[in-house]
């Protein structure tokens, strides 16, 4: 909204200056040059019905109009600059909030990666302490129970030589 307001002020100032200059120029043309054909005072023109304006007064009025236009344009530029600075500060604040959120996420991610790495090392250590037992039913072809069965040693009651 601010950009339109400052544009409006600049445009209004410019239009006022142009209108003054064009009006003065048209008055000079219609009364000074064209009216001068029938008027013996060619250097003077009517700006109002009750008095004449000479060229020096006309130049002074044109200069005043030019300066007023420049002044209004400078004021509108200052207003635009102030609004631009406000917009920059607003956007910069939003970027700072986003940057803080990204930094917090990076710290959280680094902490989680370190924790997971530590847990993976502990799991690997535990796995190295135990043996993996594969059930006999998962082996193809199945192992023969006579040769692979665990035999509990017993004390012989009969001597081996007698057999």
N, CA and C atoms as an extended XYZ file, in Angstrom:
489
Properties=species:S:1:pos:R:3:atomname:S:1:resname:S:1:resid:I:1 pbc="F F F"
N         0.826       -1.187        0.000 N   UNK     1
C         0.000        0.000        0.000 CA  UNK     1
C         0.864        1.242        0.000 C   UNK     1
N         2.034        1.162        0.661 N   UNK     2
C         2.905        2.327        0.765 CA  UNK     2
C         3.463        2.722       -0.595 C   UNK     2
N         3.720        1.710       -1.447 N   UNK     3
C         4.280        2.045       -2.741 CA  UNK     3
C         3.307        2.853       -3.583 C   UNK     3
N         2.014        2.566       -3.417 N   UNK     4
C         1.026        3.317       -4.176 CA  UNK     4
C         0.864        4.727       -3.611 C   UNK     4
N         0.970        4.855       -2.286 N   UNK     5
C         0.836        6.166       -1.673 CA  UNK     5
C         1.986        7.072       -2.107 C   UNK     5
N         3.192        6.558       -2.106 N   UNK     6
C         4.321        7.390       -2.493 CA  UNK     6
C         4.259        7.693       -3.986 C   UNK     6
N         3.821        6.736       -4.777 N   UNK     7
C         3.658        6.971       -6.199 CA  UNK     7
C         2.604        8.046       -6.429 C   UNK     7
N         1.548        7.999       -5.663 N   UNK     8
C         0.481        8.969       -5.814 CA  UNK     8
C         0.969       10.372       -5.492 C   UNK     8
N         1.773       10.493       -4.431 N   UNK     9
C         2.306       11.821       -4.086 CA  UNK     9
C         3.232       12.329       -5.179 C   UNK     9
N         4.076       11.469       -5.687 N   UNK    10
C         5.002       11.885       -6.737 CA  UNK    10
C         4.230       12.273       -7.989 C   UNK    10
N         3.251       11.468       -8.343 N   UNK    11
C         2.467       11.761       -9.535 CA  UNK    11
C         1.671       13.049       -9.353 C   UNK    11
N         1.134       13.266       -8.166 N   UNK    12
C         0.371       14.491       -7.917 CA  UNK    12
C         1.281       15.706       -8.011 C   UNK    12
N         2.477       15.615       -7.445 N   UNK    13
C         3.415       16.738       -7.505 CA  UNK    13
C         3.838       17.007       -8.933 C   UNK    13
N         4.108       15.955       -9.664 N   UNK    14
C         4.520       16.102      -11.051 CA  UNK    14
C         3.390       16.688      -11.881 C   UNK    14
N         2.172       16.207      -11.660 N   UNK    15
C         1.025       16.714      -12.409 CA  UNK    15
C         0.782       18.178      -12.083 C   UNK    15
N         0.934       18.564      -10.819 N   UNK    16
C         0.750       19.963      -10.430 CA  UNK    16
C         1.778       20.846      -11.125 C   UNK    16
N         3.012       20.410      -11.134 N   UNK    17
C         4.059       21.199      -11.787 CA  UNK    17
C         3.840       21.309      -13.279 C   UNK    17
N         3.481       20.195      -13.899 N   UNK    18
C         3.245       20.204      -15.345 CA  UNK    18
C         2.050       21.084      -15.670 C   UNK    18
N         0.994       20.960      -14.876 N   UNK    19
C        -0.199       21.768      -15.120 CA  UNK    19
C         0.127       23.249      -15.015 C   UNK    19
N         0.896       23.629      -14.007 N   UNK    20
C         1.275       25.039      -13.861 CA  UNK    20
C         2.110       25.526      -15.019 C   UNK    20
N         3.068       24.712      -15.424 N   UNK    21
C         3.936       25.127      -16.525 CA  UNK    21
C         3.174       25.191      -17.837 C   UNK    21
N         2.310       24.208      -18.085 N   UNK    22
C         1.529       24.192      -19.326 CA  UNK    22
C         0.539       25.347      -19.339 C   UNK    22
N        -0.106       25.575      -18.191 N   UNK    23
C        -1.061       26.687      -18.130 CA  UNK    23
C        -0.379       28.019      -18.368 C   UNK    23
N         0.768       28.200      -17.773 N   UNK    24
C         1.509       29.440      -17.966 CA  UNK    24
C         1.964       29.569      -19.410 C   UNK    24
N         2.429       28.464      -19.976 N   UNK    25
C         2.864       28.484      -21.375 CA  UNK    25
C         1.720       28.772      -22.323 C   UNK    25
N         0.574       28.167      -22.065 N   UNK    26
C        -0.590       28.429      -22.919 CA  UNK    26
C        -1.047       29.878      -22.788 C   UNK    26
N        -1.005       30.400      -21.586 N   UNK    27
C        -1.361       31.807      -21.405 CA  UNK    27
C        -0.417       32.717      -22.164 C   UNK    27
N         0.848       32.361      -22.149 N   UNK    28
C         1.832       33.158      -22.870 CA  UNK    28
C         1.581       33.087      -24.360 C   UNK    28
N         1.290       31.889      -24.866 N   UNK    29
C         1.040       31.723      -26.292 CA  UNK    29
C        -0.216       32.463      -26.734 C   UNK    29
N        -1.282       32.276      -25.993 N   UNK    30
C        -2.547       32.853      -26.443 CA  UNK    30
C        -2.561       34.375      -26.307 C   UNK    30
N        -1.999       34.889      -25.229 N   UNK    31
C        -2.060       36.342      -25.029 CA  UNK    31
C        -0.809       37.052      -25.523 C   UNK    31
N         0.347       36.444      -25.379 N   UNK    32
C         1.591       37.135      -25.714 CA  UNK    32
C         1.911       37.108      -27.189 C   UNK    32
N         1.835       35.948      -27.779 N   UNK    33
C         2.234       35.841      -29.170 CA  UNK    33
C         1.050       36.050      -30.113 C   UNK    33
N        -0.006       35.264      -29.915 N   UNK    34
C        -1.160       35.420      -30.806 CA  UNK    34
C        -1.890       36.718      -30.530 C   UNK    34
N        -2.047       37.014      -29.246 N   UNK    35
C        -2.700       38.280      -28.903 CA  UNK    35
C        -1.824       39.473      -29.237 C   UNK    35
N        -0.531       39.255      -29.357 N   UNK    36
C         0.390       40.333      -29.667 CA  UNK    36
C         0.239       40.841      -31.086 C   UNK    36
N        -0.368       40.063      -31.928 N   UNK    37
C        -0.592       40.529      -33.282 CA  UNK    37
C        -1.546       41.722      -33.296 C   UNK    37
N        -2.466       41.706      -32.367 N   UNK    38
C        -3.456       42.773      -32.305 CA  UNK    38
C        -3.192       43.728      -31.142 C   UNK    38
N        -2.230       43.410      -30.315 N   UNK    39
C        -1.919       44.209      -29.131 CA  UNK    39
C        -0.576       44.900      -29.358 C   UNK    39
N        -0.489       46.186      -29.161 N   UNK    40
C         0.787       46.859      -29.386 CA  UNK    40
C         1.831       46.478      -28.356 C   UNK    40
N         1.463       45.973      -27.192 N   UNK    41
C         2.430       45.568      -26.166 CA  UNK    41
C         2.747       44.084      -26.340 C   UNK    41
N         3.663       43.715      -27.205 N   UNK    42
C         3.942       42.321      -27.531 CA  UNK    42
C         4.699       41.610      -26.415 C   UNK    42
N         5.426       42.314      -25.568 N   UNK    43
C         6.198       41.681      -24.505 CA  UNK    43
C         5.360       41.370      -23.284 C   UNK    43
N         4.173       41.854      -23.207 N   UNK    44
C         3.320       41.639      -22.044 CA  UNK    44
C         2.153       40.729      -22.405 C   UNK    44
N         1.631       40.041      -21.409 N   UNK    45
C         0.471       39.197      -21.635 CA  UNK    45
C        -0.463       39.324      -20.453 C   UNK    45
N        -1.694       38.971      -20.670 N   UNK    46
C        -2.673       39.016      -19.590 CA  UNK    46
C        -2.630       37.699      -18.834 C   UNK    46
N        -2.388       37.743      -17.567 N   UNK    47
C        -2.517       36.564      -16.728 CA  UNK    47
C        -3.810       36.660      -15.954 C   UNK    47
N        -4.250       37.847      -15.802 N   UNK    48
C        -5.492       38.090      -15.103 CA  UNK    48
C        -6.130       39.287      -15.790 C   UNK    48
N        -7.341       39.515      -15.565 N   UNK    49
C        -8.015       40.596      -16.260 CA  UNK    49
C        -7.624       41.971      -15.730 C   UNK    49
N        -7.070       42.043      -14.544 N   UNK    50
C        -6.847       43.348      -13.948 CA  UNK    50
C        -5.405       43.834      -14.005 C   UNK    50
N        -4.423       43.033      -14.450 N   UNK    51
C        -3.057       43.543      -14.542 CA  UNK    51
C        -2.246       42.739      -15.557 C   UNK    51
N        -1.153       43.335      -16.001 N   UNK    52
C        -0.238       42.706      -16.946 CA  UNK    52
C         0.876       41.993      -16.179 C   UNK    52
N         1.450       40.981      -16.826 N   UNK    53
C         2.616       40.294      -16.280 CA  UNK    53
C         3.705       40.394      -17.334 C   UNK    53
N         4.860       40.891      -16.940 N   UNK    54
C         5.945       40.965      -17.920 CA  UNK    54
C         6.709       39.641      -17.927 C   UNK    54
N         7.659       39.528      -18.800 N   UNK    55
C         8.376       38.257      -18.973 CA  UNK    55
C         9.201       37.891      -17.743 C   UNK    55
N         9.685       38.856      -16.992 N   UNK    56
C        10.480       38.569      -15.799 CA  UNK    56
C         9.613       37.951      -14.696 C   UNK    56
N         8.414       38.512      -14.543 N   UNK    57
C         7.493       37.939      -13.559 CA  UNK    57
C         7.052       36.545      -13.984 C   UNK    57
N         6.860       36.359      -15.291 N   UNK    58
C         6.481       35.040      -15.807 CA  UNK    58
C         7.592       34.031      -15.547 C   UNK    58
N         8.835       34.414      -15.790 N   UNK    59
C         9.964       33.510      -15.532 CA  UNK    59
C        10.064       33.179      -14.047 C   UNK    59
N         9.802       34.189      -13.210 N   UNK    60
C         9.840       33.959      -11.769 CA  UNK    60
C         8.759       32.960      -11.360 C   UNK    60
N         7.566       33.097      -11.877 N   UNK    61
C         6.479       32.170      -11.564 CA  UNK    61
C         6.783       30.760      -12.081 C   UNK    61
N         7.367       30.677      -13.253 N   UNK    62
C         7.755       29.372      -13.788 CA  UNK    62
C         8.828       28.725      -12.915 C   UNK    62
N         9.783       29.522      -12.451 N   UNK    63
C        10.843       29.000      -11.583 CA  UNK    63
C        10.260       28.521      -10.255 C   UNK    63
N         9.314       29.286       -9.687 N   UNK    64
C         8.658       28.879       -8.441 CA  UNK    64
C         7.923       27.559       -8.643 C   UNK    64
N         7.219       27.428       -9.759 N   UNK    65
C         6.499       26.190      -10.062 CA  UNK    65
C         7.463       25.015      -10.197 C   UNK    65
N         8.591       25.258      -10.862 N   UNK    66
C         9.602       24.208      -11.019 CA  UNK    66
C        10.157       23.789       -9.664 C   UNK    66
N        10.459       24.763       -8.818 N   UNK    67
C        11.012       24.449       -7.497 CA  UNK    67
C         9.989       23.723       -6.625 C   UNK    67
N         8.727       24.125       -6.688 N   UNK    68
C         7.689       23.428       -5.925 CA  UNK    68
C         7.557       21.982       -6.388 C   UNK    68
N         7.654       21.765       -7.692 N   UNK    69
C         7.585       20.401       -8.239 CA  UNK    69
C         8.766       19.570       -7.757 C   UNK    69
N         9.967       20.142       -7.816 N   UNK    70
C        11.159       19.425       -7.351 CA  UNK    70
C        11.059       19.113       -5.863 C   UNK    70
N        10.540       20.055       -5.089 N   UNK    71
C        10.376       19.856       -3.651 CA  UNK    71
C         9.405       18.711       -3.375 C   UNK    71
N         8.285       18.710       -4.079 N   UNK    72
C         7.310       17.634       -3.885 CA  UNK    72
C         7.892       16.286       -4.307 C   UNK    72
N         8.664       16.283       -5.386 N   UNK    73
C         9.286       15.040       -5.838 CA  UNK    73
C        10.313       14.545       -4.819 C   UNK    73
N        11.100       15.449       -4.252 N   UNK    74
C        12.073       15.050       -3.221 CA  UNK    74
C        11.374       14.500       -1.986 C   UNK    74
N        10.277       15.139       -1.567 N   UNK    75
C         9.531       14.634       -0.416 CA  UNK    75
C         8.983       13.241       -0.693 C   UNK    75
N         8.484       13.017       -1.901 N   UNK    76
C         7.950       11.690       -2.222 CA  UNK    76
C         9.067       10.655       -2.274 C   UNK    76
N        10.254       11.059       -2.747 N   UNK    77
C        11.388       10.131       -2.765 CA  UNK    77
C        11.829        9.772       -1.350 C   UNK    77
N        11.827       10.743       -0.463 N   UNK    78
C        12.194       10.482        0.935 CA  UNK    78
C        11.183        9.531        1.566 C   UNK    78
N         9.917        9.750        1.306 N   UNK    79
C         8.867        8.876        1.831 CA  UNK    79
C         9.035        7.452        1.291 C   UNK    79
N         9.328        7.341       -0.003 N   UNK    80
C         9.538        6.023       -0.611 CA  UNK    80
C        10.745        5.333        0.008 C   UNK    80
N        11.829        6.074        0.233 N   UNK    81
C        13.020        5.494        0.854 CA  UNK    81
C        12.714        4.985        2.263 C   UNK    81
N        11.948        5.755        3.030 N   UNK    82
C        11.592        5.325        4.382 CA  UNK    82
C        10.770        4.040        4.349 C   UNK    82
N         9.830        3.961        3.437 N   UNK    83
C         9.005        2.757        3.327 CA  UNK    83
C         9.837        1.572        2.848 C   UNK    83
N        10.803        1.812        1.980 N   UNK    84
C        11.686        0.736        1.523 CA  UNK    84
C        12.519        0.197        2.675 C   UNK    84
N        13.002        1.095        3.523 N   UNK    85
C        13.790        0.673        4.692 CA  UNK    85
C        12.920       -0.138        5.650 C   UNK    85
N        11.689        0.298        5.868 N   UNK    86
C        10.781       -0.457        6.740 CA  UNK    86
C        10.529       -1.852        6.178 C   UNK    86
N        10.331       -1.938        4.871 N   UNK    87
C        10.109       -3.240        4.241 CA  UNK    87
C        11.344       -4.129        4.373 C   UNK    87
N        12.528       -3.552        4.179 N   UNK    88
C        13.765       -4.317        4.322 CA  UNK    88
C        13.903       -4.864        5.739 C   UNK    88
N        13.630       -4.025        6.732 N   UNK    89
C        13.744       -4.476        8.121 CA  UNK    89
C        12.749       -5.587        8.425 C   UNK    89
N        11.545       -5.482        7.892 N   UNK    90
C        10.529       -6.516        8.103 CA  UNK    90
C        10.977       -7.841        7.488 C   UNK    90
N        11.425       -7.797        6.239 N   UNK    91
C        11.859       -9.025        5.556 CA  UNK    91
C        13.106       -9.597        6.218 C   UNK    91
N        14.039       -8.731        6.626 N   UNK    92
C        15.246       -9.190        7.305 CA  UNK    92
C        14.891       -9.907        8.607 C   UNK    92
N        13.915       -9.379        9.336 N   UNK    93
C        13.465      -10.036       10.571 CA  UNK    93
C        12.899      -11.417       10.287 C   UNK    93
N        12.121      -11.541        9.217 N   UNK    94
C        11.556      -12.853        8.849 CA  UNK    94
C        12.663      -13.826        8.475 C   UNK    94
N        13.674      -13.358        7.740 N   UNK    95
C        14.790      -14.225        7.370 CA  UNK    95
C        15.572      -14.669        8.597 C   UNK    95
N        15.725      -13.783        9.574 N   UNK    96
C        16.432      -14.148       10.811 CA  UNK    96
C        15.695      -15.250       11.551 C   UNK    96
N        14.368      -15.184       11.597 N   UNK    97
C        13.578      -16.221       12.253 CA  UNK    97
C        13.773      -17.550       11.528 C   UNK    97
N        13.735      -17.531       10.197 N   UNK    98
C        13.941      -18.761        9.426 CA  UNK    98
C        15.348      -19.317        9.634 C   UNK    98
N        16.333      -18.442        9.677 N   UNK    99
C        17.709      -18.881        9.875 CA  UNK    99
C        17.879      -19.545       11.243 C   UNK    99
N        17.253      -19.003       12.271 N   UNK   100
C        17.324      -19.606       13.599 CA  UNK   100
C        16.678      -20.988       13.605 C   UNK   100
N        15.549      -21.116       12.928 N   UNK   101
C        14.873      -22.412       12.870 CA  UNK   101
C        15.736      -23.444       12.140 C   UNK   101
N        16.379      -23.037       11.073 N   UNK   102
C        17.252      -23.953       10.320 CA  UNK   102
C        18.449      -24.354       11.176 C   UNK   102
N        19.024      -23.407       11.908 N   UNK   103
C        20.159      -23.725       12.784 CA  UNK   103
C        19.755      -24.696       13.892 C   UNK   103
N        18.579      -24.501       14.475 N   UNK   104
C        18.097      -25.421       15.518 CA  UNK   104
C        17.894      -26.822       14.942 C   UNK   104
N        17.359      -26.895       13.722 N   UNK   105
C        17.161      -28.200       13.086 CA  UNK   105
C        18.504      -28.876       12.818 C   UNK   105
N        19.502      -28.100       12.411 N   UNK   106
C        20.829      -28.667       12.152 CA  UNK   106
C        21.440      -29.241       13.432 C   UNK   106
N        21.279      -28.553       14.551 N   UNK   107
C        21.791      -29.050       15.840 CA  UNK   107
C        21.056      -30.333       16.216 C   UNK   107
N        19.749      -30.356       16.043 N   UNK   108
C        18.950      -31.546       16.363 CA  UNK   108
C        19.392      -32.725       15.496 C   UNK   108
N        19.589      -32.488       14.200 N   UNK   109
C        20.028      -33.557       13.292 CA  UNK   109
C        21.409      -34.083       13.676 C   UNK   109
N        22.322      -33.200       14.019 N   UNK   110
C        23.670      -33.639       14.400 CA  UNK   110
C        23.631      -34.471       15.682 C   UNK   110
N        22.809      -34.067       16.640 N   UNK   111
C        22.682      -34.816       17.891 CA  UNK   111
C        22.116      -36.205       17.624 C   UNK   111
N        21.088      -36.277       16.798 N   UNK   112
C        20.493      -37.578       16.474 CA  UNK   112
C        21.466      -38.479       15.728 C   UNK   112
N        22.232      -37.932       14.804 N   UNK   113
C        23.218      -38.736       14.073 CA  UNK   113
C        24.279      -39.294       15.019 C   UNK   113
N        24.727      -38.481       15.953 N   UNK   114
C        25.727      -38.954       16.911 CA  UNK   114
C        25.151      -40.047       17.801 C   UNK   114
N        23.907      -39.878       18.237 N   UNK   115
C        23.257      -40.890       19.085 CA  UNK   115
C        23.079      -42.196       18.330 C   UNK   115
N        22.631      -42.119       17.089 N   UNK   116
C        22.441      -43.336       16.284 CA  UNK   116
C        23.770      -44.037       16.015 C   UNK   116
N        24.802      -43.276       15.757 N   UNK   117
C        26.120      -43.867       15.525 CA  UNK   117
C        26.598      -44.615       16.769 C   UNK   117
N        26.416      -44.026       17.925 N   UNK   118
C        26.810      -44.659       19.179 CA  UNK   118
C        26.004      -45.950       19.395 C   UNK   118
N        24.702      -45.891       19.123 N   UNK   119
C        23.860      -47.081       19.290 CA  UNK   119
C        24.271      -48.183       18.322 C   UNK   119
N        24.639      -47.829       17.090 N   UNK   120
C        25.072      -48.841       16.118 CA  UNK   120
C        26.360      -49.511       16.589 C   UNK   120
N        27.252      -48.753       17.165 N   UNK   121
C        28.490      -49.347       17.688 CA  UNK   121
C        28.193      -50.299       18.847 C   UNK   121
N        27.282      -49.929       19.721 N   UNK   122
C        26.920      -50.799       20.841 CA  UNK   122
C        26.246      -52.071       20.341 C   UNK   122
N        25.400      -51.974       19.358 N   UNK   123
C        24.739      -53.160       18.796 CA  UNK   123
C        25.768      -54.067       18.150 C   UNK   123
N        26.714      -53.508       17.406 N   UNK   124
C        27.760      -54.323       16.780 CA  UNK   124
C        28.599      -55.027       17.838 C   UNK   124
N        28.878      -54.343       18.926 N   UNK   125
C        29.641      -54.955       20.009 CA  UNK   125
C        28.872      -56.124       20.619 C   UNK   125
N        27.582      -55.959       20.860 N   UNK   126
C        26.765      -57.037       21.414 CA  UNK   126
C        26.655      -58.213       20.453 C   UNK   126
N        26.550      -57.935       19.167 N   UNK   127
C        26.451      -59.020       18.190 CA  UNK   127
C        27.748      -59.819       18.119 C   UNK   127
N        28.870      -59.186       18.356 N   UNK   128
C        30.138      -59.924       18.310 CA  UNK   128
C        30.289      -60.850       19.521 C   UNK   128
N        29.556      -60.607       20.594 N   UNK   129
C        29.646      -61.442       21.782 CA  UNK   129
C        28.796      -62.708       21.681 C   UNK   129
N        27.818      -62.744       20.850 N   UNK   130
C        26.920      -63.906       20.741 CA  UNK   130
C        27.162      -64.601       19.421 C   UNK   130
N        26.715      -65.891       19.377 N   UNK   131
C        26.836      -66.671       18.160 CA  UNK   131
C        25.457      -66.780       17.526 C   UNK   131
N        25.461      -66.880       16.247 N   UNK   132
C        24.209      -67.052       15.531 CA  UNK   132
C        23.968      -68.548       15.379 C   UNK   132
N        22.831      -69.018       15.840 N   UNK   133
C        22.473      -70.430       15.746 CA  UNK   133
C        21.448      -70.567       14.633 C   UNK   133
N        21.741      -71.467       13.698 N   UNK   134
C        20.813      -71.698       12.600 CA  UNK   134
C        20.089      -73.007       12.889 C   UNK   134
N        18.768      -72.995       12.915 N   UNK   135
C        18.027      -74.238       13.169 CA  UNK   135
C        18.288      -75.250       12.054 C   UNK   135
N        18.229      -76.513       12.406 N   UNK   136
C        18.478      -77.583       11.439 CA  UNK   136
C        17.452      -77.615       10.329 C   UNK   136
N        16.251      -77.127       10.597 N   UNK   137
C        15.216      -77.155        9.560 CA  UNK   137
C        15.470      -76.121        8.483 C   UNK   137
N        16.341      -75.160        8.724 N   UNK   138
C        16.643      -74.149        7.721 CA  UNK   138
C        17.784      -74.571        6.799 C   UNK   138
N        18.396      -75.710        7.066 N   UNK   139
C        19.508      -76.177        6.255 CA  UNK   139
C        18.952      -77.122        5.207 C   UNK   139
N        19.396      -76.966        3.966 N   UNK   140
C        18.926      -77.816        2.887 CA  UNK   140
C        20.139      -78.497        2.290 C   UNK   140
N        20.210      -79.726        2.136 N   UNK   141
C        19.363      -80.775        2.699 CA  UNK   141
C        19.570      -80.847        4.200 C   UNK   141
N        18.556      -81.392        4.842 N   UNK   142
C        18.588      -81.462        6.302 CA  UNK   142
C        19.740      -82.342        6.768 C   UNK   142
N        20.303      -81.932        7.876 N   UNK   143
C        21.409      -82.695        8.430 CA  UNK   143
C        20.885      -84.002        9.006 C   UNK   143
N        21.726      -85.002        8.959 N   UNK   144
C        21.308      -86.300        9.479 CA  UNK   144
C        21.471      -86.293       10.984 C   UNK   144
N        20.430      -86.635       11.718 N   UNK   145
C        20.479      -86.527       13.164 CA  UNK   145
C        21.512      -87.466       13.802 C   UNK   145
N        21.838      -88.612       13.197 N   UNK   146
C        22.743      -89.563       13.808 CA  UNK   146
C        24.136      -88.975       13.955 C   UNK   146
N        24.568      -88.253       12.929 N   UNK   147
C        25.937      -87.756       12.982 CA  UNK   147
C        26.036      -86.356       13.596 C   UNK   147
N        24.931      -85.641       13.585 N   UNK   148
C        24.977      -84.249       14.055 CA  UNK   148
C        24.323      -84.068       15.418 C   UNK   148
N        23.796      -85.135       15.951 N   UNK   149
C        23.137      -85.013       17.247 CA  UNK   149
C        24.192      -84.913       18.329 C   UNK   149
N        23.857      -84.204       19.323 N   UNK   150
C        24.778      -84.069       20.438 CA  UNK   150
C        24.657      -85.325       21.291 C   UNK   150
N        25.770      -85.997       21.482 N   UNK   151
C        25.767      -87.257       22.226 CA  UNK   151
C        26.296      -86.986       23.622 C   UNK   151
N        25.517      -87.376       24.561 N   UNK   152
C        25.928      -87.210       25.949 CA  UNK   152
C        26.751      -88.445       26.318 C   UNK   152
N        27.972      -88.254       26.764 N   UNK   153
C        28.777      -89.420       27.116 CA  UNK   153
C        28.212      -90.125       28.355 C   UNK   153
N        28.234      -91.413       28.297 N   UNK   154
C        27.752      -92.228       29.432 CA  UNK   154
C        28.874      -93.175       29.871 C   UNK   154
N        28.790      -93.638       31.079 N   UNK   155
C        29.764      -94.590       31.579 CA  UNK   155
C        29.360      -95.993       31.079 C   UNK   155
N        30.278      -96.659       30.426 N   UNK   156
C        29.929      -98.011       29.968 CA  UNK   156
C        29.831      -99.004       31.133 C   UNK   156
N        28.820      -99.801       31.094 N   UNK   157
C        28.627     -100.820       32.126 CA  UNK   157
C        29.301     -102.146       31.735 C   UNK   157
N        29.445     -102.294       30.474 N   UNK   158
C        30.110     -103.506       30.007 CA  UNK   158
C        31.449     -103.125       29.411 C   UNK   158
N        32.406     -103.966       29.577 N   UNK   159
C        33.677     -103.626       28.993 CA  UNK   159
C        33.606     -103.661       27.468 C   UNK   159
N        34.326     -102.828       26.833 N   UNK   160
C        34.317     -102.708       25.394 CA  UNK   160
C        34.981     -103.895       24.748 C   UNK   160
N        35.893     -104.533       25.426 N   UNK   161
C        36.601     -105.684       24.843 CA  UNK   161
C        35.697     -106.877       24.743 C   UNK   161
N        34.691     -107.035       25.620 N   UNK   162
C        33.826     -108.183       25.616 CA  UNK   162
C        32.864     -108.125       24.434 C   UNK   162
N        32.656     -107.039       23.978 N   UNK   163
C        31.687     -106.909       22.882 CA  UNK   163
C        32.245     -107.378       21.635 C   UNK   163
